[in-house]
XYZ file of C-alpha atoms in Angstrom:
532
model
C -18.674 -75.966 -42.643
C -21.224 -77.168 -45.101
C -23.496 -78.670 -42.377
C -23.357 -75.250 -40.738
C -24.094 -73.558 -44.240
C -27.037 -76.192 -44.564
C -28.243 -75.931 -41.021
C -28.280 -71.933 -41.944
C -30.440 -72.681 -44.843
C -33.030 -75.080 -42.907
C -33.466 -72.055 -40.466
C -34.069 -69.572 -42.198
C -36.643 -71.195 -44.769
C -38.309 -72.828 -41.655
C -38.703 -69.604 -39.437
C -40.419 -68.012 -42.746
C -42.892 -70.688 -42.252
C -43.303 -70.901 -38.524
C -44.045 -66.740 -38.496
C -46.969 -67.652 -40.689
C -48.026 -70.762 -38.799
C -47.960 -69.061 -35.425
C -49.873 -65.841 -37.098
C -52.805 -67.979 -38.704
C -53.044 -69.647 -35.367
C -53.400 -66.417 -32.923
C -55.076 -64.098 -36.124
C -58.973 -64.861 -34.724
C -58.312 -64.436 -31.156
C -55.877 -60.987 -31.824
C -58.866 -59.660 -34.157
C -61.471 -59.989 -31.193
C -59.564 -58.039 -29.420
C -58.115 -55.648 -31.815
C -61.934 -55.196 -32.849
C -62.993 -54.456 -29.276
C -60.237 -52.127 -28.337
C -60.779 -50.576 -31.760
C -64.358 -49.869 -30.981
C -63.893 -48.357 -27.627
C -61.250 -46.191 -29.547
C -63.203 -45.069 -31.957
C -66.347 -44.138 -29.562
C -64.022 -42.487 -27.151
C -62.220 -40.052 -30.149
C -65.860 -39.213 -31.310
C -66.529 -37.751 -28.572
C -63.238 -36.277 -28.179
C -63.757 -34.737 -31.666
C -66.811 -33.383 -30.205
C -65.463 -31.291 -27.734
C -61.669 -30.984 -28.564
C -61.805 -26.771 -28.553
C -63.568 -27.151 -25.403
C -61.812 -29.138 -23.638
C -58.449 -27.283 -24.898
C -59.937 -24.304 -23.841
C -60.287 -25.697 -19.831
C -56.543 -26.664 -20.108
C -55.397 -23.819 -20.755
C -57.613 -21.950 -18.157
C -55.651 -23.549 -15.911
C -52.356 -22.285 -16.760
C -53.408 -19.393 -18.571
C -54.963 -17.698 -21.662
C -51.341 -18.416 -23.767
C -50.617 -21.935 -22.102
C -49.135 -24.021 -25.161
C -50.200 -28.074 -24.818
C -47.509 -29.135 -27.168
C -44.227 -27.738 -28.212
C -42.257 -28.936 -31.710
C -38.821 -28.498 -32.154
C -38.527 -28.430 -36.090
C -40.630 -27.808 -38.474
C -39.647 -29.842 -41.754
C -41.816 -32.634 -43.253
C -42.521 -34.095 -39.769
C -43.028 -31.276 -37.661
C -44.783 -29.206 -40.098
C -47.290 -32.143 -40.391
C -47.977 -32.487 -36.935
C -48.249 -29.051 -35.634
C -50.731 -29.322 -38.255
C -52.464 -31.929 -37.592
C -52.782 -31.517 -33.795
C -53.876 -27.940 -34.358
C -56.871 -29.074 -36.288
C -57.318 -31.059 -33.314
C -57.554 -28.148 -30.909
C -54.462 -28.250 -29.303
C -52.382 -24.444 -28.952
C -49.044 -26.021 -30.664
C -45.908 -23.709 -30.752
C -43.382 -24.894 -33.684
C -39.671 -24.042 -33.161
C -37.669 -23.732 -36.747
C -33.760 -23.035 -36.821
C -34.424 -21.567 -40.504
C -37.451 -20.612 -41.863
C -36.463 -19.875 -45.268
C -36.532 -23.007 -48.115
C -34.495 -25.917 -47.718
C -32.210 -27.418 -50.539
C -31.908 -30.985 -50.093
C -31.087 -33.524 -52.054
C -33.399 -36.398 -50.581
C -36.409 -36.241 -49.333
C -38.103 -35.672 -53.045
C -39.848 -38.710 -53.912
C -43.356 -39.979 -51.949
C -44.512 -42.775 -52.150
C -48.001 -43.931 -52.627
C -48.670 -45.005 -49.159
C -47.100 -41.900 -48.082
C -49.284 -39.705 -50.270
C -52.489 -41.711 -48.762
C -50.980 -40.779 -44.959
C -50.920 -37.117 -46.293
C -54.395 -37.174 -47.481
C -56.031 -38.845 -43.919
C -54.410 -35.556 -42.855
C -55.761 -33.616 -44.739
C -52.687 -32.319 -46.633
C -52.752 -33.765 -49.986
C -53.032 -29.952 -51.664
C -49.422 -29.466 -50.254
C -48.263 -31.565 -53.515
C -50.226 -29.146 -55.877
C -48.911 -25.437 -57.472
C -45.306 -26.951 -56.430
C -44.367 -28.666 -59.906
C -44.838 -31.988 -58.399
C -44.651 -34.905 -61.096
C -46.744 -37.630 -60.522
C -44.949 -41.751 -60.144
C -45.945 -44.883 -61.281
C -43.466 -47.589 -60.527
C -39.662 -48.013 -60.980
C -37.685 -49.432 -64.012
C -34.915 -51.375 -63.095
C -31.648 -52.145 -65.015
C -28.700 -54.300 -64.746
C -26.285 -55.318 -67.462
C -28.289 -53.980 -70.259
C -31.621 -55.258 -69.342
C -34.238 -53.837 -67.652
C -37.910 -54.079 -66.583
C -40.623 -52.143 -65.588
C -42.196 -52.474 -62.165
C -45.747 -50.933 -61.454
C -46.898 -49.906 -58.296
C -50.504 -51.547 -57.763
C -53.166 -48.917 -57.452
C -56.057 -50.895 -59.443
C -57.831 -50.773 -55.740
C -57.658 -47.202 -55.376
C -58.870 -43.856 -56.656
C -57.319 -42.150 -59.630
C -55.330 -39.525 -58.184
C -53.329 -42.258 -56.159
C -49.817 -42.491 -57.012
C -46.124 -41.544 -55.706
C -45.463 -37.663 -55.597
C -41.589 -36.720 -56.333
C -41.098 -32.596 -56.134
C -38.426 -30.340 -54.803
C -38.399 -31.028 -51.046
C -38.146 -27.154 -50.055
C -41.091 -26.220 -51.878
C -42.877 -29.084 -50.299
C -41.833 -28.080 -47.018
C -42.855 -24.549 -47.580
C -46.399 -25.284 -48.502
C -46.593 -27.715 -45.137
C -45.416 -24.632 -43.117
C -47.325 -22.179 -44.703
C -50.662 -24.954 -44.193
C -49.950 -25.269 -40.592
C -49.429 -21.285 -39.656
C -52.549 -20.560 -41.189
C -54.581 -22.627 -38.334
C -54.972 -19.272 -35.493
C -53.585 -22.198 -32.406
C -50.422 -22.699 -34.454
C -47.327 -20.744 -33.684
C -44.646 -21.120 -35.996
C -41.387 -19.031 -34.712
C -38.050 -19.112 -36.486
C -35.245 -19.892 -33.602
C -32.612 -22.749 -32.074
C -33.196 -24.813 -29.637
C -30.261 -25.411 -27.620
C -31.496 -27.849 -24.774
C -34.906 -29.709 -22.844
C -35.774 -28.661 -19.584
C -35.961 -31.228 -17.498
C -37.468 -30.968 -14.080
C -37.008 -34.333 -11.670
C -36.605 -36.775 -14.991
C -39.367 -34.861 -16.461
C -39.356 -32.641 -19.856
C -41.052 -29.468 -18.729
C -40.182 -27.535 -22.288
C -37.294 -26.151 -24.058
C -35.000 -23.062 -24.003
C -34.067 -21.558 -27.829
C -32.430 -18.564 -28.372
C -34.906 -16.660 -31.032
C -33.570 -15.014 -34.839
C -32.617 -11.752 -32.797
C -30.260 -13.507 -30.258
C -32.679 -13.631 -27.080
C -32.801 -16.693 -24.679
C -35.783 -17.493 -24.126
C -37.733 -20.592 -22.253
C -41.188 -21.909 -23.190
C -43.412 -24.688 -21.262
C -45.557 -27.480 -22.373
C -46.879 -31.002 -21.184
C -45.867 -32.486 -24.078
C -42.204 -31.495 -26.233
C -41.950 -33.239 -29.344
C -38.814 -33.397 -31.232
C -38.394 -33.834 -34.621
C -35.271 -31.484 -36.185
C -34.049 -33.946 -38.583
C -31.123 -35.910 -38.906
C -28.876 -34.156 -37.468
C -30.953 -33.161 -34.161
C -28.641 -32.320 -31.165
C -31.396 -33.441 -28.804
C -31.944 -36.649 -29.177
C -29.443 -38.133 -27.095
C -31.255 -38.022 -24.543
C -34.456 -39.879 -25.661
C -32.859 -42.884 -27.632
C -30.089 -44.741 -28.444
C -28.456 -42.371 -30.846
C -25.859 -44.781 -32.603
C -25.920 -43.635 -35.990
C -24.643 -45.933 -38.968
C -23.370 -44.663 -42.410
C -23.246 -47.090 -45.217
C -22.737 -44.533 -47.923
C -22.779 -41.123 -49.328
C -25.350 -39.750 -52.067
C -23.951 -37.419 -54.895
C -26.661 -34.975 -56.494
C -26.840 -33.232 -59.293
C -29.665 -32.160 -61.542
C -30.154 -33.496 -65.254
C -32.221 -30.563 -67.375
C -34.598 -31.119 -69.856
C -33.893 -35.062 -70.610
C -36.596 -37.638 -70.907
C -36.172 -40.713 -68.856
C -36.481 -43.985 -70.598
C -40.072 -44.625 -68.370
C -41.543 -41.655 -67.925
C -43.091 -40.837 -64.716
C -41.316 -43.637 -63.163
C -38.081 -43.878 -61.087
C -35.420 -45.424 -62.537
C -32.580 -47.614 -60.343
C -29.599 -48.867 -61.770
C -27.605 -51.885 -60.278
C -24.498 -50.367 -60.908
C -21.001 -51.637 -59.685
C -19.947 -50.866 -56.747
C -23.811 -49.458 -55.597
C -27.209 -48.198 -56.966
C -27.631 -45.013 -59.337
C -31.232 -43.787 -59.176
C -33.157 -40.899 -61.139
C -36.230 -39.516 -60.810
C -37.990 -36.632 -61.769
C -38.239 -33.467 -59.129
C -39.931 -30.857 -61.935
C -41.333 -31.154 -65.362
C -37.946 -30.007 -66.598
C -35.581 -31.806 -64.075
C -34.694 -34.836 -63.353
C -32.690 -35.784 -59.776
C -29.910 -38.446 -59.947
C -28.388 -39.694 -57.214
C -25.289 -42.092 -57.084
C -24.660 -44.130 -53.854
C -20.820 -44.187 -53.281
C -20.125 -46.667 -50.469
C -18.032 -45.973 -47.180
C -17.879 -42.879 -45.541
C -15.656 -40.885 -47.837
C -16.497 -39.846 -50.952
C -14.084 -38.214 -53.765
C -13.329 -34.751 -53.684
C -14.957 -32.448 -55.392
C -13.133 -29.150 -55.393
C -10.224 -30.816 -56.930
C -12.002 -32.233 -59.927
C -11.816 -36.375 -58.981
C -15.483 -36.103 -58.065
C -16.061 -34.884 -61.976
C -13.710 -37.725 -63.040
C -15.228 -40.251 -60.975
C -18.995 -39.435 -62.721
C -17.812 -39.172 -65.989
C -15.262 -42.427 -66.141
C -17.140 -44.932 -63.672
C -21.230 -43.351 -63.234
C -21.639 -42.294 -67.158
C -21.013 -45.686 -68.554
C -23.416 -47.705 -66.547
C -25.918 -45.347 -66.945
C -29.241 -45.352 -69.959
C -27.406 -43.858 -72.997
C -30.761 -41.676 -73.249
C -29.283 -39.595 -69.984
C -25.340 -39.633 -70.655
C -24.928 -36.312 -72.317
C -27.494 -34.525 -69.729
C -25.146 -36.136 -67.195
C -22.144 -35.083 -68.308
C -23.149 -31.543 -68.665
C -24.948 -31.337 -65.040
C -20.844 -32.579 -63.927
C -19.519 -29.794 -66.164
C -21.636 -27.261 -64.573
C -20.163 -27.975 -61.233
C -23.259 -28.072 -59.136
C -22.354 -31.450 -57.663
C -23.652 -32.010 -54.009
C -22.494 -34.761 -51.837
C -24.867 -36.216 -48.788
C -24.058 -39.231 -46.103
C -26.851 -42.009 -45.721
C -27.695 -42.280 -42.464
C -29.315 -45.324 -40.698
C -30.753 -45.568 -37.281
C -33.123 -47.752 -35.881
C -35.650 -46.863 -33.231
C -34.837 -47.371 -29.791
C -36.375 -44.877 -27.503
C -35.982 -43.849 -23.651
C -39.479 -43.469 -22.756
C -39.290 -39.879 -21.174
C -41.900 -38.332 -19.383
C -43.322 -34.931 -20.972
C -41.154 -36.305 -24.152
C -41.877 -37.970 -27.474
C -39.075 -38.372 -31.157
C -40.154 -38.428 -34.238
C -38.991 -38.454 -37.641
C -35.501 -38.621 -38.897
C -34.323 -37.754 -35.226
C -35.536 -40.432 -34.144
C -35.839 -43.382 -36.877
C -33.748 -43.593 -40.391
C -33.256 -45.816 -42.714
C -31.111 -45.888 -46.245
C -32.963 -43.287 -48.487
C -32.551 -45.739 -51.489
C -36.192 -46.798 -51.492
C -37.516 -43.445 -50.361
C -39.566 -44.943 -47.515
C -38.300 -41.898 -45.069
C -41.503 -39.658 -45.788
C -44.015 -42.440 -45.607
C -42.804 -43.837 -41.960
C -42.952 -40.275 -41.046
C -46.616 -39.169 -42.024
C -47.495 -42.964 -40.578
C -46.591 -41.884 -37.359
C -48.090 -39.041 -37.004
C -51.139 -40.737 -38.378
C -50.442 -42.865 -34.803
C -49.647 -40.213 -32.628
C -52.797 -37.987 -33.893
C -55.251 -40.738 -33.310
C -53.349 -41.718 -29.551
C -53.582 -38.095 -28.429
C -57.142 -37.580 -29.490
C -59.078 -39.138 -26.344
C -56.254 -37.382 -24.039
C -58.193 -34.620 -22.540
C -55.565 -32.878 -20.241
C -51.720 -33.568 -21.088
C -50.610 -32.497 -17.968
C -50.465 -35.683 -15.850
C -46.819 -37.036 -17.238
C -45.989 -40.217 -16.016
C -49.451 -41.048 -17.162
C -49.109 -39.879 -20.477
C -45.305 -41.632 -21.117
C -46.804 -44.564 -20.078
C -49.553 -44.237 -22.225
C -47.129 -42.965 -25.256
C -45.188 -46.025 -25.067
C -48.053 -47.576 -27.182
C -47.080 -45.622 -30.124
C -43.156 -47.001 -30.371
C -45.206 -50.911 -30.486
C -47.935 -49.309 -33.049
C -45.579 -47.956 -35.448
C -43.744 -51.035 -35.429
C -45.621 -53.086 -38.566
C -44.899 -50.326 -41.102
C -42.124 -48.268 -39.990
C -39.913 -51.830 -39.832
C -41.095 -52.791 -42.950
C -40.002 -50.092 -44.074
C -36.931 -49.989 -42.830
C -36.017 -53.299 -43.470
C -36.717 -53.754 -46.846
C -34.553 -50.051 -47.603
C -31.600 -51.756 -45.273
C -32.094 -55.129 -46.794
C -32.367 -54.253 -50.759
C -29.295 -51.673 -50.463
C -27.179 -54.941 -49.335
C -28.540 -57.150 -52.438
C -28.385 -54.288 -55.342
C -24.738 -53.443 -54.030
C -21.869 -55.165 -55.980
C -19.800 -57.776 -54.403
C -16.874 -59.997 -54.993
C -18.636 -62.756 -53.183
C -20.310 -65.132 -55.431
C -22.868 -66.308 -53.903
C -23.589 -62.237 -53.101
C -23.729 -62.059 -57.181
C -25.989 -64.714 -57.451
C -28.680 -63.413 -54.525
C -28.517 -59.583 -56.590
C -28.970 -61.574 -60.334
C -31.950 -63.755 -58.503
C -33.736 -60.246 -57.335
C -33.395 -59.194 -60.586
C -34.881 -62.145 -62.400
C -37.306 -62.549 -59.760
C -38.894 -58.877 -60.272
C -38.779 -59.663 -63.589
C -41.624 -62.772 -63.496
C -44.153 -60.101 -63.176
C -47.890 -61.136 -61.194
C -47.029 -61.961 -57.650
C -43.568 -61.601 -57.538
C -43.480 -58.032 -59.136
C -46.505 -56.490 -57.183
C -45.604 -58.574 -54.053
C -42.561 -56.469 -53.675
C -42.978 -52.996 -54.811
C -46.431 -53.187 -52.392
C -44.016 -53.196 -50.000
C -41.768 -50.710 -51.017
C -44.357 -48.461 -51.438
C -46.199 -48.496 -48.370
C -49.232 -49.929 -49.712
C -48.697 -53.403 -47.955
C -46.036 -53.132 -45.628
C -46.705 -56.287 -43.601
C -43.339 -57.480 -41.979
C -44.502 -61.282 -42.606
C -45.074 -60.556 -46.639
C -41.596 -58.892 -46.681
C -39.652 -62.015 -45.471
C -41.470 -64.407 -47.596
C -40.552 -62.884 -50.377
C -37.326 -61.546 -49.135
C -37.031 -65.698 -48.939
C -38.602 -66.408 -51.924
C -36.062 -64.472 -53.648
C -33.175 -66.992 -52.501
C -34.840 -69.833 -52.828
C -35.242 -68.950 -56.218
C -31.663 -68.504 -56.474
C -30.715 -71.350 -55.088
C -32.919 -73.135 -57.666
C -31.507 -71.494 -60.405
C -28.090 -73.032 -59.337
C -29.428 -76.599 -58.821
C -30.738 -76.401 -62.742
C -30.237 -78.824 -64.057
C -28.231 -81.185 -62.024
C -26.982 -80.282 -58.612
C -23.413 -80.679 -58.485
C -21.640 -80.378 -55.330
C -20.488 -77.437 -56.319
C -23.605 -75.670 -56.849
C -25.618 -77.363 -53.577
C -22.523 -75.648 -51.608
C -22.885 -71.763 -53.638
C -27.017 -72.533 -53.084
C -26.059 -73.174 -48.894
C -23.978 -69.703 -49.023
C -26.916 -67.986 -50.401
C -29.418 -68.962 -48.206
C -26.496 -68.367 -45.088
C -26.086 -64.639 -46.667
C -29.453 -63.851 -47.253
C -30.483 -64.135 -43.577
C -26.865 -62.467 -42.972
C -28.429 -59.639 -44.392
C -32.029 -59.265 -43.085
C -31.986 -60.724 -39.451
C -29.758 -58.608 -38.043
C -32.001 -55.126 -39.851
C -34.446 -57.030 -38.311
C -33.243 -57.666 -34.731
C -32.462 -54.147 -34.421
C -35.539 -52.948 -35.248
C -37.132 -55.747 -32.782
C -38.865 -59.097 -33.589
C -41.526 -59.328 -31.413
C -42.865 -55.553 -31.784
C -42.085 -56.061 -35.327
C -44.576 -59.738 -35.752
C -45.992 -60.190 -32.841
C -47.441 -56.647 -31.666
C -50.408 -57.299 -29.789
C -47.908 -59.402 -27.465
C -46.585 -56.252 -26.034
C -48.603 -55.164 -22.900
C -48.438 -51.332 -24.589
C -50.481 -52.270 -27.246
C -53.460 -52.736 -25.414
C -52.719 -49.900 -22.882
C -56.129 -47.766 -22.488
C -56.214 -43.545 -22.365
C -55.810 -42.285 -18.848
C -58.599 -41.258 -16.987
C -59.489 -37.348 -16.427
């Protein structure tokens, strides 16, 4: 047993070290290339630029004057975005809502930087302004009456970089309301209730509209993206769906948070309590209860559970304003979804967003992946004169499930893999990998900036996320061998090395090694714009 605990160790300290070996070693010959393929790109989009209305306007001579080239079923963060986005591109978009009015979520509130630099390469940074939105610095983290501040590092970039965190309906709102205002966007309010599919290709949708009527509409290209609970994507990906947790929500009024401006994440026993502001007068917290089922809370044990197990653990700066948002009963409850993506390349098809790609919302990375891949998809689509030819165009498509790959997983696997370590545990060597994160954020320089790049979208590289993922154990594990290495403490040091890659290979196996390192591997990542 301890040779196999050893042997675990070995591994997973030398595969860290191989994935940067083998990178170094291929990173000249992958950049000629990637530089070649990027210039073709880049002349070929110019020109498309160039004549984008044009050219829309000849495809939709040839099915006539209201021909739509892309349909979107949903319209929140993602599909407001991208109707959007491809509008300013030319193309006649028609965007497909269930409800039109202002969601009232609980998630989806906090941006990070990297997603706030997606939103302004689109060209919707305003949507953040006139909504309350309260700018974000970093995190503070705390654990066992200590805590420490971690920055996000934006010394590189201008001053009005920095994580956004607002109410996510008012956010949404301003997306929709920026999208309907381009004349080739048409945003209706109505449900989709299936694809049309036409000899294993998607010729559209049918939707029954706000007054009742069943209706079908037509385009080359049907792009869904209706959220988390989509009833369509079953069809385009494998739609296993895993629940660590539940989120409860409430809103704390007029507190100040020990940081200001800054999130705030407790490692609290048994899981994570965050807060963050939403509003310059509230503040959101959410506490992760693990499982499935949470306690009830029309017959009060939800209130008891806040106020006996939460409230302690919490800053005593926020324990009264919690306390009184739990007396005034507005206490929502949320599951954490989790779902990697693994598409069915469908011709005339394409997922996006949380129907097709989640992760645990404890790092708040959903929002960033999402406005990444549209930043993808917009700049694939762009040389595509006619959509029309299908085959053509799913083969093409396939590119963007191997381009999104480097951030999204990153993403993803640092959200999967950090929920695991923050989480209490009985098992000791569990305790010590959770203490080690802790103390290891808390060197500052390298190992501060190193990960909270990462969690922010500023450098999500999937190689700098297991080094330090890594580096975090190792640092455990020398912690324990201070300072003498008894038996004893080689053997906890062996379990915490075998855990840690317990944790993050198998996030990262479902997500897909060699799309996730090795990219430009993958024959769809150097596959070329079909020919008009």
């Amino acid at each position: 047993m301890v040779d196999q605990y050893i042997g675990s160790a070995i591994i997973a300290s030398l595969l860290a070290f191989i994935f940067l070996y083998i990178l170094n070693l291929k990173k000249k010959r992958n950049q000629r290339r990637r530089d070649s393929m990027q210039t073709t790109m880049a002349m070929m989009r110019d020109e498309c630029v160039k004549s984008t209305i044009t050219t829309a306007d000849e495809c939709r001579s040839k099915n006539g004057d209201d021909a739509v080239d892309v349909i979107i079923v949903g319209a929140g963060v993602a599909g407001s975005a991208l109707a959007h986005t491809l509008g300013k591109d030319g193309r006649q978009v028609h965007v497909i809502e269930r409800d039109l009015a202002e969601p009232d979520r609980i998630v989806g509130e906090l941006l990070q930087p990297g997603g706030y630099l997606k939103l302004i390469e689109l060209g919707l940074e305003d949507c953040v302004e006139e909504i309350d939105a309260q700018r974000v610095f970093g995190y503070a983290l705390f654990k066992d009456g200590r805590n420490t501040r971690l920055s996000y590092p934006l010394e590189k970039f201008h001053s009005d970089v920095s994580g956004r965190s607002f109410h996510n309906g008012r956010f949404i709102q301003r997306m929709r309301e920026k999208a309907s205002s381009l004349p080739n966007v048409r945003l209706e309010q109505g449900t989709v209730t299936s694809l049309l599919e036409e000899d294993g290709t998607i010729k559209g949708v049918q939707y029954k509209t706000k007054d009742g009527q069943e209706l079908r509409t037509y385009a080359p290209l049907t792009i869904v993206c209706d959220g988390c609970f989509s009833n369509l994507r079953r069809s385009l990906c494998k739609p296993k769906v895993d629940v660590p947790s539940c989120f409860v929500g409430l809103v704390l009024e007029n507190c100040n948070l020990p940081y200001a401006n800054h999130g705030h994440v407790i490692l609290a026993d048994p899981s994570p309590i965050l807060f963050y502001p939403i509003s310059s007068t509230e503040v959101r917290c959410l506490v992760d209860v693990p499982g499935q089922k949470v306690p009830s809370v029309s017959n009060g044990e939800m209130a008891k559970y806040l106020k006996t197990v939460v409230a302690p653990q919490i800053p005593s700066q926020l324990y009264d304003a919690l306390i009184a948002a739990v007396d005034s009963g507005n206490i929502r409850t949320m599951p954490n979804r989790s779902m990697p993506a693994a598409p069915h390349p469908t011709p005339g098809a394409l997922l996006m967003g949380d129907a097709f790609n989640m992760r645990h919302p404890l790092t708040g990375g959903g929002m960033t992946v999402a406005l990444s891949d549209i930043v993808v998809l917009r700049d694939l689509l762009r040389p595509l004169q006619d959509l029309h030819d299908a085959s053509t165009l799913c083969k093409y498509l396939e590119s963007f499930y191997t381009l999104r790959k480097p951030v999204a997983s990153t993403i993803n696997t640092l959200a999967g893999a950090l929920y695991k370590v923050f989480c209490a545990s009985p098992d000791q060597a569990r305790q010590e990998m959770r203490e080690a994160c802790f103390d290891y954020l808390n060197l500052g320089g390298v190992f501060s900036s190193g990960p909270i790049s990462l969690l922010s979208g500023l450098n999500p590289r999937p190689l700098s996320l297991v080094l330090h993922f890594f580096a975090v154990a190792i640092y455990g594990v020398g912690r324990l061998l201070l300072p003498f290495p008894f038996p004893k403490r080689v053997w906890m040091g062996a379990r915490l090395i075998s855990g840690a890659s317990g944790i993050i290979f198998p996030i990262m196996r479902a997500e897909g090694f060699r799309q996730m390192f090795f990219p430009a591997t993958v024959p769809a990542y150097y596959r070329a714009p079909p020919v008009r």
